[in-house]
mmCIF file of C-alpha atoms and ligand atoms in Angstrom:
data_model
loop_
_atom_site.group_PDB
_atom_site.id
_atom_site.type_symbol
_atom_site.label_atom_id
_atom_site.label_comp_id
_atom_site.label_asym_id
_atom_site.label_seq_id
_atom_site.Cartn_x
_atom_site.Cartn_y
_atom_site.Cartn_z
ATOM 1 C CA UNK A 293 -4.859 -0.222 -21.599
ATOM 2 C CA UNK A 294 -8.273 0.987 -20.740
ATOM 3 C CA UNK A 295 -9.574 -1.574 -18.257
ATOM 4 C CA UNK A 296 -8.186 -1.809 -14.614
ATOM 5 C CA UNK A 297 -9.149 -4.765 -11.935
ATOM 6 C CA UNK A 298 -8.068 -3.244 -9.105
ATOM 7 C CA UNK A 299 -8.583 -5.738 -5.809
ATOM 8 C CA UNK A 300 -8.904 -4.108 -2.584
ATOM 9 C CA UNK A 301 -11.319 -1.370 -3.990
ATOM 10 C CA UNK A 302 -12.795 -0.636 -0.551
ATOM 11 C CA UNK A 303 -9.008 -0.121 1.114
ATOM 12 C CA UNK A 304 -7.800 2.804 1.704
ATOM 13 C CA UNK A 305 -4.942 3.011 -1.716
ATOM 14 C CA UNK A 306 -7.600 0.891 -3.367
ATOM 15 C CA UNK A 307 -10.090 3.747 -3.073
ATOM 16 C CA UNK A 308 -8.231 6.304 -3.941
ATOM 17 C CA UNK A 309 -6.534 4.500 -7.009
ATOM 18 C CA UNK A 310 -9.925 3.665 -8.105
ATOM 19 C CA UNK A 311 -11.087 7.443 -7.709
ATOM 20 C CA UNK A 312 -7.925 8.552 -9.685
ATOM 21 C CA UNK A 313 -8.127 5.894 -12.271
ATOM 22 C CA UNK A 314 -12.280 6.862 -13.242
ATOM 23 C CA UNK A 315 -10.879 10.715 -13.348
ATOM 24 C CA UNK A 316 -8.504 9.520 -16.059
ATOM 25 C CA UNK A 317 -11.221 7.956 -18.139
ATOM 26 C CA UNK A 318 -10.523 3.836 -17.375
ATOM 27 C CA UNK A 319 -13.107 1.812 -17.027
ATOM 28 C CA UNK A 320 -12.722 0.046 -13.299
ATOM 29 C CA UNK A 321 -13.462 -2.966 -11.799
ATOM 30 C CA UNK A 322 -13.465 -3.705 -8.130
ATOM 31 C CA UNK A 323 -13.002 -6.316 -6.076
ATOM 32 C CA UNK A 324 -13.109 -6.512 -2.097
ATOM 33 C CA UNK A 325 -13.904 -9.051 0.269
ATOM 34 C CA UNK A 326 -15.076 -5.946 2.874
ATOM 35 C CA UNK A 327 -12.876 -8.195 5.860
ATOM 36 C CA UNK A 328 -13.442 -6.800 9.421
ATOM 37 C CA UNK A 329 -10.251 -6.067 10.373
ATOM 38 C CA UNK A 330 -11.487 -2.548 11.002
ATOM 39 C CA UNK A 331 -14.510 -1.112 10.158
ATOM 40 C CA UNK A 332 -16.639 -2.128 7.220
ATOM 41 C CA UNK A 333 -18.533 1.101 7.243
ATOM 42 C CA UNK A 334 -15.669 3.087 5.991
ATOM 43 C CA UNK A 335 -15.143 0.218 3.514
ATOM 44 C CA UNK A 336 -19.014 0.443 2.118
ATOM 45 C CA UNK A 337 -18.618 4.221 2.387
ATOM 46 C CA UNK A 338 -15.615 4.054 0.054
ATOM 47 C CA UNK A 339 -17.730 1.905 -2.528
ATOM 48 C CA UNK A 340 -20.637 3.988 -2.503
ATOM 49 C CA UNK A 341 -18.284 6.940 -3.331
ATOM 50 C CA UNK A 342 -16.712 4.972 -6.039
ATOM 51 C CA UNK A 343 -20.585 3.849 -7.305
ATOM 52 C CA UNK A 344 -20.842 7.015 -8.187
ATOM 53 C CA UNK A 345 -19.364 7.068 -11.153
ATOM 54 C CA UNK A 346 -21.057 4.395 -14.111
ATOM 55 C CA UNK A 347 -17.497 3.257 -15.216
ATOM 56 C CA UNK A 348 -17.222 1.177 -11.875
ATOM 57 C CA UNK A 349 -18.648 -2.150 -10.520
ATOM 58 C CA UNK A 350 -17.974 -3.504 -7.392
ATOM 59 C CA UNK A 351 -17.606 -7.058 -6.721
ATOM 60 C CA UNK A 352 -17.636 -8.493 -2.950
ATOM 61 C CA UNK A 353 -15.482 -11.555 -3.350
ATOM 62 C CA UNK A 354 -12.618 -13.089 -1.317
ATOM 63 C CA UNK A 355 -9.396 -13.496 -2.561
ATOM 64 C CA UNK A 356 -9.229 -17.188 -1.317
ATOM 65 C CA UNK A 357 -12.068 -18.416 -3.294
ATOM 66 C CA UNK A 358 -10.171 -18.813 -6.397
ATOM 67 C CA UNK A 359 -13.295 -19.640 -8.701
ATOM 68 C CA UNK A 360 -14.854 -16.368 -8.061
ATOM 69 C CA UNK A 361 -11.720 -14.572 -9.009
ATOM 70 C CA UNK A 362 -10.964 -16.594 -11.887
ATOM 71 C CA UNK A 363 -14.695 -15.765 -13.269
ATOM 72 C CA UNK A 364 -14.567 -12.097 -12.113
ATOM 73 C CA UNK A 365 -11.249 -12.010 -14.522
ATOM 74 C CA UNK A 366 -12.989 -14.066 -17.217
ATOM 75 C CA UNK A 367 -15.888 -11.703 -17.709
ATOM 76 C CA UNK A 368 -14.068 -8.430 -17.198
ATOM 77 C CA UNK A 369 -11.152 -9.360 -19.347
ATOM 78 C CA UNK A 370 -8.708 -6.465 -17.516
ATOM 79 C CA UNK A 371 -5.988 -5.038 -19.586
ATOM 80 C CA UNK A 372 -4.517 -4.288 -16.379
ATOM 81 C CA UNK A 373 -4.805 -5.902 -12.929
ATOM 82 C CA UNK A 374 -3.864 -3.757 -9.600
ATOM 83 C CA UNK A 375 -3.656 -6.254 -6.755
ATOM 84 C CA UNK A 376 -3.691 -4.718 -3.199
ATOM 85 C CA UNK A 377 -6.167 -6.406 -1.508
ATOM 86 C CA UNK A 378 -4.484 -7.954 1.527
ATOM 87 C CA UNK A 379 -4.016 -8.728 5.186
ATOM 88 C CA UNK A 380 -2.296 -5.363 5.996
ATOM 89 C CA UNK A 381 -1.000 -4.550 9.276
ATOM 90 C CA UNK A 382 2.079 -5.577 10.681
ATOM 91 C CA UNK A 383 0.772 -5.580 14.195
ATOM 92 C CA UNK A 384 -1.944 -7.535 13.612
ATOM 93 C CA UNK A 385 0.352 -10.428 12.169
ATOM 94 C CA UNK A 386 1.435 -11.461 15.852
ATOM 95 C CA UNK A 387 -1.931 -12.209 17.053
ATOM 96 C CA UNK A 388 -3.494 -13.911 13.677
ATOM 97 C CA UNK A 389 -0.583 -14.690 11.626
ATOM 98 C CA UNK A 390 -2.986 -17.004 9.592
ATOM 99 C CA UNK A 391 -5.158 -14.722 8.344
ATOM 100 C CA UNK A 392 -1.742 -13.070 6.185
ATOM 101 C CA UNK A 393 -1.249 -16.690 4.739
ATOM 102 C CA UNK A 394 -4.243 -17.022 3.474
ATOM 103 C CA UNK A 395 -5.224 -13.467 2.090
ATOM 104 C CA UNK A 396 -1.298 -12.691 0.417
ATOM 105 C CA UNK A 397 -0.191 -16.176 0.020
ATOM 106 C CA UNK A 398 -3.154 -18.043 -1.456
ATOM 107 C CA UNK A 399 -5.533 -14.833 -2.482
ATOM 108 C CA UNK A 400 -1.947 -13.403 -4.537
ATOM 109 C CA UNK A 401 -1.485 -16.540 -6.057
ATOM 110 C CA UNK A 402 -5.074 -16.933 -7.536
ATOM 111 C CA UNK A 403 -5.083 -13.591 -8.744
ATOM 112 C CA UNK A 404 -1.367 -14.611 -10.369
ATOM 113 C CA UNK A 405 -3.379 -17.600 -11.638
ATOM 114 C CA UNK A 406 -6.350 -15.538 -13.300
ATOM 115 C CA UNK A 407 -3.441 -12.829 -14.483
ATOM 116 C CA UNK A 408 -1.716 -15.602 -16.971
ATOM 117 C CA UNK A 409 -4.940 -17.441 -18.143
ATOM 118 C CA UNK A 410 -6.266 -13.894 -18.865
ATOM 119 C CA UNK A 411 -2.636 -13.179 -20.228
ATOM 120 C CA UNK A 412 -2.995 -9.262 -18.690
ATOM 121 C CA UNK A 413 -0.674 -6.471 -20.372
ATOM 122 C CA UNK A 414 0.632 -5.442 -16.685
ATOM 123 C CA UNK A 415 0.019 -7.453 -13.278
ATOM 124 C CA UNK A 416 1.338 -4.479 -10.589
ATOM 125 C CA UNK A 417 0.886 -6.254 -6.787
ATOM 126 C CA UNK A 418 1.489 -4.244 -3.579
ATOM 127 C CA UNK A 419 4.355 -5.231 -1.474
ATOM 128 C CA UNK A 420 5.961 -2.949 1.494
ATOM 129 C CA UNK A 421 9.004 -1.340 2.782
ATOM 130 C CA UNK A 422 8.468 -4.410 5.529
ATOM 131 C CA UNK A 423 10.544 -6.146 3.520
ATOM 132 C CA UNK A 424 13.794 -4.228 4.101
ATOM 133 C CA UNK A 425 13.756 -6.215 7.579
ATOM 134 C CA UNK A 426 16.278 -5.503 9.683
ATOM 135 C CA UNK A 427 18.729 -3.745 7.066
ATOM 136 C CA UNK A 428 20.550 -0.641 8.710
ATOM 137 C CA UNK A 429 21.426 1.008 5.327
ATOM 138 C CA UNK A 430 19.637 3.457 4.161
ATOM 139 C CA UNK A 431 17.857 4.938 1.798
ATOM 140 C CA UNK A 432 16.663 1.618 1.100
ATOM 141 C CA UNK A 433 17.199 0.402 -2.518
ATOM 142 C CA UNK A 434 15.241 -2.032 -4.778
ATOM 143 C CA UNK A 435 18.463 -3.534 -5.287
ATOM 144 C CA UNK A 436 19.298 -4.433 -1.670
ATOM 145 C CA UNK A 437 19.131 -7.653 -0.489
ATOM 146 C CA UNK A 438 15.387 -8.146 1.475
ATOM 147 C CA UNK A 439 16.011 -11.514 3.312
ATOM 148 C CA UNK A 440 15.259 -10.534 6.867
ATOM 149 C CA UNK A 441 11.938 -9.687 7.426
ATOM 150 C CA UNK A 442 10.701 -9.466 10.905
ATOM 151 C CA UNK A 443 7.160 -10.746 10.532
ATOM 152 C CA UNK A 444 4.768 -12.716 8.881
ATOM 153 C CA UNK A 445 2.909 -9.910 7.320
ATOM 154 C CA UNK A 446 6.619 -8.774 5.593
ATOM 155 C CA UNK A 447 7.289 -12.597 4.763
ATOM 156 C CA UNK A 448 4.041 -12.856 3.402
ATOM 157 C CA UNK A 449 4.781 -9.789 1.098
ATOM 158 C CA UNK A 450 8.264 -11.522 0.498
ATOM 159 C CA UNK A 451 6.291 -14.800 -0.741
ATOM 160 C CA UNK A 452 4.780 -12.479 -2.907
ATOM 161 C CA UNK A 453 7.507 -10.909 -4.721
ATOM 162 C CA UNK A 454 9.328 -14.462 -5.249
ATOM 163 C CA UNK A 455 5.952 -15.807 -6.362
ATOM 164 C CA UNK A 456 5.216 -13.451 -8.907
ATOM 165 C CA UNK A 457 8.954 -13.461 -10.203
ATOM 166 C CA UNK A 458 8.769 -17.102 -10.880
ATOM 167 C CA UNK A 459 5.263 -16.535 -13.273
ATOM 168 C CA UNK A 460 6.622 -13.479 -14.708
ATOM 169 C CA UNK A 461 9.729 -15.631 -15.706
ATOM 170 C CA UNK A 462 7.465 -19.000 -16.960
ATOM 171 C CA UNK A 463 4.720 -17.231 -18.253
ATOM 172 C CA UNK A 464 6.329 -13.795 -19.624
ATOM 173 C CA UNK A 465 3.772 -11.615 -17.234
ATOM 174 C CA UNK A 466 5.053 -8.272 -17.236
ATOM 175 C CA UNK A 467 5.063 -7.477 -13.437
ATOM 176 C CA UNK A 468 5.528 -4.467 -11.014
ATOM 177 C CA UNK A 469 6.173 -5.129 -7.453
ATOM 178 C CA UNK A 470 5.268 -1.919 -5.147
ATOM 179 C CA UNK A 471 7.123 -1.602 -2.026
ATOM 180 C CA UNK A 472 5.120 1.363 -0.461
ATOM 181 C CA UNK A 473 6.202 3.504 2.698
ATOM 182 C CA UNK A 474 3.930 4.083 5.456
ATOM 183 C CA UNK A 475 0.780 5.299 3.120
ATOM 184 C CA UNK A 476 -1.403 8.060 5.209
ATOM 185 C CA UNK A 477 -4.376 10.688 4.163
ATOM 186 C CA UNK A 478 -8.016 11.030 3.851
ATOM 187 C CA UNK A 479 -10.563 7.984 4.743
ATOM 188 C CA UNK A 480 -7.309 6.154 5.762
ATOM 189 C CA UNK A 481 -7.297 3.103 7.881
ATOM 190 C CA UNK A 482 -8.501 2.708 11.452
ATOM 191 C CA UNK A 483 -5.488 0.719 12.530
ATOM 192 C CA UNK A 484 -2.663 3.461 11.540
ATOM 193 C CA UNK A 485 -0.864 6.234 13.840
ATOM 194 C CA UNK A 486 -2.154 8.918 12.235
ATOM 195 C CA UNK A 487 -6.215 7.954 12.353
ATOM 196 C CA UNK A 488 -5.227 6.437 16.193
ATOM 197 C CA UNK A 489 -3.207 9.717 17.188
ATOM 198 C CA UNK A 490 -6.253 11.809 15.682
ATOM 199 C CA UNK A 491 -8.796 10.087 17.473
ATOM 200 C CA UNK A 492 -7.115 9.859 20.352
ATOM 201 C CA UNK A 493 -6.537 13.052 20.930
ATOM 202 C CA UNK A 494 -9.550 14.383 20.161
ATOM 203 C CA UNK A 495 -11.306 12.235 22.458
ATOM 204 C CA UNK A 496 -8.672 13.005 25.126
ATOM 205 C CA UNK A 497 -7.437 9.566 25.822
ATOM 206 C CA UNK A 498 -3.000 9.151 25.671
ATOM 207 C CA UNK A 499 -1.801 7.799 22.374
ATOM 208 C CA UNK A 500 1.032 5.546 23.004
ATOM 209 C CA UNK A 501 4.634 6.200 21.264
ATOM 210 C CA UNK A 502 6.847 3.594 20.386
ATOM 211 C CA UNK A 503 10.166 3.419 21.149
ATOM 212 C CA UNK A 504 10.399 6.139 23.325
ATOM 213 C CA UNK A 505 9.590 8.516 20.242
ATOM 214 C CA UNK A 506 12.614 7.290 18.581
ATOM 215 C CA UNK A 507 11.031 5.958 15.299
ATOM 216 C CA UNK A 508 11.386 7.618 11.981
ATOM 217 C CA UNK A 509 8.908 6.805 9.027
ATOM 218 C CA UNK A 510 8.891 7.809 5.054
ATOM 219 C CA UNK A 511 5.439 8.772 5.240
ATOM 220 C CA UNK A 512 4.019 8.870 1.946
ATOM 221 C CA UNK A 513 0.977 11.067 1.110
ATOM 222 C CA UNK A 514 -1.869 8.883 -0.212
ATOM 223 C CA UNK A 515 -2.420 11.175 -3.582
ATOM 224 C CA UNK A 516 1.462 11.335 -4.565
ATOM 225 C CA UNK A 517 1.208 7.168 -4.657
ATOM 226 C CA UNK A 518 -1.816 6.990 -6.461
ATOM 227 C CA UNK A 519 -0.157 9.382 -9.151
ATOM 228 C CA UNK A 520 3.193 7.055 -8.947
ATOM 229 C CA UNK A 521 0.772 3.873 -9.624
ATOM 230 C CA UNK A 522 -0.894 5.810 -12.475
ATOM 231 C CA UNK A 523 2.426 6.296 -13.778
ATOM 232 C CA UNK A 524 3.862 2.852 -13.647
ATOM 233 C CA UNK A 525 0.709 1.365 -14.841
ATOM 234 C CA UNK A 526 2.565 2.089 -18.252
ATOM 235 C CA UNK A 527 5.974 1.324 -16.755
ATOM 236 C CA UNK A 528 5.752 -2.238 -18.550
ATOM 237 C CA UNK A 529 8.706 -4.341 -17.703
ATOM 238 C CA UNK A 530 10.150 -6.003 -20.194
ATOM 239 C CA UNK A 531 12.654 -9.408 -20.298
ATOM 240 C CA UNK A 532 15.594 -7.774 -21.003
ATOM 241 C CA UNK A 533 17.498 -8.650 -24.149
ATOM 242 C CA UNK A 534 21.381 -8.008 -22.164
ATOM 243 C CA UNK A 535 20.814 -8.477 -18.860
ATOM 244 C CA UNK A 536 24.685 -7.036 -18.804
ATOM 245 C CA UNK A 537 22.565 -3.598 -20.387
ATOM 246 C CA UNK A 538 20.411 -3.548 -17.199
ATOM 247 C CA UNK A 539 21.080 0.367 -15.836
ATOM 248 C CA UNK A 540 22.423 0.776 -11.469
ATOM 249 C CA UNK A 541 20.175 0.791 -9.277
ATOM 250 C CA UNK A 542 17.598 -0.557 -11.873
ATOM 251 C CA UNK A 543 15.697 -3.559 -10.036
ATOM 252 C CA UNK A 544 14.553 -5.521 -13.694
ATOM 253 C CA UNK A 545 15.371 -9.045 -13.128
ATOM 254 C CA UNK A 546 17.676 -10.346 -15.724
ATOM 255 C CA UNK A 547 15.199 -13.415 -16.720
ATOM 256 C CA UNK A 548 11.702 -12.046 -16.407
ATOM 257 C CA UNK A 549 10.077 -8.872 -17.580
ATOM 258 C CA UNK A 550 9.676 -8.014 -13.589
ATOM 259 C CA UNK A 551 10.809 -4.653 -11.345
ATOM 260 C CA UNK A 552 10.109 -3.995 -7.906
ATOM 261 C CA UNK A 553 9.819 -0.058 -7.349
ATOM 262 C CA UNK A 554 10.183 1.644 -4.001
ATOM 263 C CA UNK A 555 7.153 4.450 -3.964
ATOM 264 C CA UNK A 556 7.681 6.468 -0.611
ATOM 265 C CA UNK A 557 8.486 10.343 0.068
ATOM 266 C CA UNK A 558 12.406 9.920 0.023
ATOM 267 C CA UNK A 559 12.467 11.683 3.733
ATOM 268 C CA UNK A 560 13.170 10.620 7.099
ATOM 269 C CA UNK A 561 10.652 11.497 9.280
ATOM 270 C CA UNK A 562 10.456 11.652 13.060
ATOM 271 C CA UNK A 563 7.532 9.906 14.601
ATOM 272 C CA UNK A 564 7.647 13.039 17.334
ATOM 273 C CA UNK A 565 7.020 15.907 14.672
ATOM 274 C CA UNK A 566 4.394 14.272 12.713
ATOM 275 C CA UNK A 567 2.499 14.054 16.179
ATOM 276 C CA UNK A 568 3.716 17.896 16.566
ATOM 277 C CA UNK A 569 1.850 18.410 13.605
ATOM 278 C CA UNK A 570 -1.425 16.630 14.456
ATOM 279 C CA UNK A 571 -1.587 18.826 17.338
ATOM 280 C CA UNK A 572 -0.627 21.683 15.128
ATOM 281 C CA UNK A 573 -4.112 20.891 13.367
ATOM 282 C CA UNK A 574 -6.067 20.000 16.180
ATOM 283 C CA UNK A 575 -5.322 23.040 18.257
ATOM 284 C CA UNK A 576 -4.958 20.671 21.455
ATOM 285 C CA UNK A 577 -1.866 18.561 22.907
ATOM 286 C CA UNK A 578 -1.712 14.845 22.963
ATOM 287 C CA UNK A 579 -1.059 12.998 26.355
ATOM 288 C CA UNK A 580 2.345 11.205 25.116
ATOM 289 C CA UNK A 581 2.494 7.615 26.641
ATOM 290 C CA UNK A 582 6.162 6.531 25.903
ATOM 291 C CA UNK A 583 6.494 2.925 25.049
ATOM 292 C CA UNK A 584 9.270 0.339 24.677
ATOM 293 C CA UNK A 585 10.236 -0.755 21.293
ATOM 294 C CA UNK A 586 7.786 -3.273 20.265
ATOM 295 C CA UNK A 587 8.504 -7.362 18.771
ATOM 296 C CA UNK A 588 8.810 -7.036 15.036
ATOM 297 C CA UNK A 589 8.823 -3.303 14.564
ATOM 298 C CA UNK A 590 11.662 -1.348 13.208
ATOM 299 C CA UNK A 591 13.129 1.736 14.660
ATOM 300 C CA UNK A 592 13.423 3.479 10.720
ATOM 301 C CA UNK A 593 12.187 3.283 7.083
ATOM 302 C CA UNK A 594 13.470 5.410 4.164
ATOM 303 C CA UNK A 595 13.061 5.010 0.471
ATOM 304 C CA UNK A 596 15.103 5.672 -2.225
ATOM 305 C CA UNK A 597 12.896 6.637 -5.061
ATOM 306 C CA UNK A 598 15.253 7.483 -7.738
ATOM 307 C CA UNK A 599 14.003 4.213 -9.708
ATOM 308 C CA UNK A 600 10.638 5.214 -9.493
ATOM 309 C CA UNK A 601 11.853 8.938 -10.737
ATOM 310 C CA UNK A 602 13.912 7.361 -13.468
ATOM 311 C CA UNK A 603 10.927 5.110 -14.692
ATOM 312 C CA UNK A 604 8.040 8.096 -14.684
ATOM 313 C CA UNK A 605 9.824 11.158 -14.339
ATOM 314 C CA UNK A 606 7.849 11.402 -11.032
ATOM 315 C CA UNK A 607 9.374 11.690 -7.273
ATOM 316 C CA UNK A 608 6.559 12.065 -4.470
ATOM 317 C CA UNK A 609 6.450 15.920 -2.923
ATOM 318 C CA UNK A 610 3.610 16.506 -0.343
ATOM 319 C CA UNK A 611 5.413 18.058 2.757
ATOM 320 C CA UNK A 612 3.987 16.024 5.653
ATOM 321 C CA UNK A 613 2.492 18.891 7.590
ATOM 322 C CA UNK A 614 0.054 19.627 4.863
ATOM 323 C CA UNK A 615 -0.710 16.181 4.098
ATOM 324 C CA UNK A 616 -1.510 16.058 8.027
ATOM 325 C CA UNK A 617 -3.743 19.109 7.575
ATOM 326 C CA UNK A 618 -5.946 17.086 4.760
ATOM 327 C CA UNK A 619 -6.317 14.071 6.768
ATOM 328 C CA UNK A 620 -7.597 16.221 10.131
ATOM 329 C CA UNK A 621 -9.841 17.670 7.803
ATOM 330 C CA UNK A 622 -11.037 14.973 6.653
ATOM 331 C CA UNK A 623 -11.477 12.740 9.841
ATOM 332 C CA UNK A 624 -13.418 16.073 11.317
ATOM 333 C CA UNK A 625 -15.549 16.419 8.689
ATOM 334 C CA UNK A 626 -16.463 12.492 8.205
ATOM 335 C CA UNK A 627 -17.035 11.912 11.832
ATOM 336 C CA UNK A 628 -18.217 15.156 12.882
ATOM 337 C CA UNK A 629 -15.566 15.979 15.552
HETATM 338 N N1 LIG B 1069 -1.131 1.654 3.896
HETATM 339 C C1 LIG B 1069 0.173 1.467 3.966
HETATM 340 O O1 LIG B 1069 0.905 2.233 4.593
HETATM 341 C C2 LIG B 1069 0.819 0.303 3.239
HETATM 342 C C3 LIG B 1069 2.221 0.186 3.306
HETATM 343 C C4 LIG B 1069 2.834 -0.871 2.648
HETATM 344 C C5 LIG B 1069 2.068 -1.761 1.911
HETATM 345 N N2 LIG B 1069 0.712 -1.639 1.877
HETATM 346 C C6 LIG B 1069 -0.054 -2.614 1.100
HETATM 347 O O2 LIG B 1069 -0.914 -1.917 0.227
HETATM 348 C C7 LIG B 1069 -2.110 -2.661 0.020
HETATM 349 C C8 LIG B 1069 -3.319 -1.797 0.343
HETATM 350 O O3 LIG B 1069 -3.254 -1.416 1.710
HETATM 351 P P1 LIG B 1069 -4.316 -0.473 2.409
HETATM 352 O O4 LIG B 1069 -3.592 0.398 3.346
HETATM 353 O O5 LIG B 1069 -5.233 0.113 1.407
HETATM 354 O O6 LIG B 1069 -5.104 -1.578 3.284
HETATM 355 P P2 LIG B 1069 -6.661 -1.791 3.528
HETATM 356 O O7 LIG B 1069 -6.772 -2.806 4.601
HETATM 357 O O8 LIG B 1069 -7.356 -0.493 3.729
HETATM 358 O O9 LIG B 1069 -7.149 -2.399 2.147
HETATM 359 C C9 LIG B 1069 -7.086 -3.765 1.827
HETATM 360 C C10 LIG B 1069 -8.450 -4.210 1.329
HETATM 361 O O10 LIG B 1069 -8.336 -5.582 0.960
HETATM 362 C C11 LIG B 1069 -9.491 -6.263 1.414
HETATM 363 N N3 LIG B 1069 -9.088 -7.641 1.695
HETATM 364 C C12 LIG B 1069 -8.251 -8.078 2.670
HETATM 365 N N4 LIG B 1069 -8.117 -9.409 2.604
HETATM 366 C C13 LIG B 1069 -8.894 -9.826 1.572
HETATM 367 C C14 LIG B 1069 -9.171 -11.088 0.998
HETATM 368 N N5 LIG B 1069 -8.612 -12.197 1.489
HETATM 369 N N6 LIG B 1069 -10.014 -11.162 -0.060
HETATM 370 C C15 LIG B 1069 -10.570 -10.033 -0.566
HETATM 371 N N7 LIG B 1069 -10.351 -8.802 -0.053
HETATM 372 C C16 LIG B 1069 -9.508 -8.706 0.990
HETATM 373 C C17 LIG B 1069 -9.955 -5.550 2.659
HETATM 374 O O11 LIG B 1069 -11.360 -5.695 2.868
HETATM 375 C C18 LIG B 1069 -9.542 -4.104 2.374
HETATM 376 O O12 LIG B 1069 -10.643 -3.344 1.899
HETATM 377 C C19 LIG B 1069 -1.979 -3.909 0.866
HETATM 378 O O13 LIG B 1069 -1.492 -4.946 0.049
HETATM 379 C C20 LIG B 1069 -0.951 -3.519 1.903
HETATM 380 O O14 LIG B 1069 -0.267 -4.638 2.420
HETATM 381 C C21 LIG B 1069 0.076 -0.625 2.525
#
């Protein structure tokens, strides 16, 4: 499995999965549509990094336009499609709820479509740890039940993962569905705490806190899950023969070669200490403007990842502190703070 579509190549995981993949010797195709919901600049910048490299071509497509994926498909013939292009944010989905439908609804189900005509080895999508709703038990497991999510961008991502089920049952298309934990390092996105927090401070302006500080995220270093990707990439699911065979806590449905794996750190952690350790790396104090709660947000998030340790061998490590210290680095460097 040699050739890789991965859409979203000028996101932030798209980037970096794209950078990993080339170091591993596949051949890469991208796709992005270069939206504005932050700043294309970064986005270009990405590609041009990526350009580098003679084993990857960029395509600027959208998602919607499902002639220009189906062709992009057609003529690159991908062993192996990573879809994460998508409306991210779950902010954002208050104020333009629409833009989520189309991009994950109808831009995921023409790049299902193009997956089955091409007939792919592996289809691996990106959902989110959004989906866990308003459960209160944690770690959260593949195999809880997901059927509360508190906004369009996690019902979107819910679509999703019912969606590709239902082709990966008809069509036998081996699928992965990842539900990632707040995703954070170098050139990563504009609309995020820890790029907000970074900037903020450093430009001396007060960086607002949810929830009175209260909030606890699984922050997951971008580098450990571009390694778990890399790793699942060969993860194929497979219809299983006995669904009565089908191991705890594994998430393989019993009709359809399909598996949705939790990639996040496996660690609780405070909103208020990750900020500690901004400052830590900025040398200055933030101006903490405590906030209410806000509509659709969740106090917590916390993965289990023993599925995704049982299926690779791999469990994600980067203490947050230093992954803190690469992405102040970074942000210095690239905007010359
Ligand atoms: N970053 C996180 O913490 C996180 C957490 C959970 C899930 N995810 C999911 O992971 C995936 C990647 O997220 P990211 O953080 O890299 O986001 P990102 O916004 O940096 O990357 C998404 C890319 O998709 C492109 N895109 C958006 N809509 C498009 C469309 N309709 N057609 C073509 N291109 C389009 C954008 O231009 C962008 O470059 C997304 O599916 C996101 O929902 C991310």
């Amino acid at each position: 499995m040699k050739r890789v579509l991965v859409t979203g190549s000028a996101g932030f995981i798209g980037f970096h999965l794209a950078a990993r993949l080339l170091a591993d010797g596949f051949v890469v195709q991208g796709l992005d549509g270069m939206t504005d919901y932050y700043d294309v600049a970064l986005k270009q910048r990405r590609h041009q990094m990526l350009l580098q490299n003679p084993s990857f071509a960029a395509t600027e497509a959208m998602l919607e336009d499902a002639g220009a994926v189906r062709t992009l498909v057609e003529s690159f013939a991908p062993d192996v499609i990573v879809h994460l292009a998508a409306q991210a944010g779950v902010r954002y989905s208050l104020e333009n709820p629409r833009a989520y439908i189309d991009s994950n609804v109808t831009g995921t189900f023409n790049v299902m479509e193009a997956a089955r005509a091409q007939k792919v080895q592996h289809l691996l999508m990106a959902s989110t740890s959004s989906v866990y709703g308003a459960n209160e038990d944690m770690p959260f497991c593949e195999t809880d039940k997901a059927d509360t999510p508190l906004t369009i961008y996690a019902a979107t991502k819910k679509a999703n993962e019912a969606m590709a089920h239902s082709y990966a049952h008809i069509y036998d298309l081996p699928t992965t569905m990842f539900r990632f934990f707040t995703v954070y390092g170098p050139w990563g996105r504009p609309d995020m705490a820890l790029f907000k927090f970074t900037d903020a401070i450093l430009n001396g302006r007060p960086i607002d806190v949810y929830n009175h500080g209260e909030m606890y995220r699984d922050f997951t270093y971008v580098t450990d899950l571009v390694h778990g990707i890399r790793l699942l990439i060969d993860a194929v699911p497979e219809r299983p023969a006995d669904p009565a065979g089908i191991a705890p806590g594994d998430s393989l449905s019993p009709v359809a070669p399909y598996r949705v794996v939790n990639i996040g750190n496996s660690e609780k952690i405070r909103l208020l200490d990750f900020i500690d350790a901004i400052e830590d790396c900025l040398g200055r104090k933030a101006t903490r403007n405590m906030m209410p709660m806000q509509t659709g947000d969740v106090p917590a998030t916390w993965a289990n990842a023993d599925l995704l340790k049982t299926l690779t061998g791999y469990r994600p490590e980067t203490p947050f502190q230093d992954g803190v210290a690469q992405f102040v680095t970074w942000f210095r460097d690239y905007y010359q703070k």
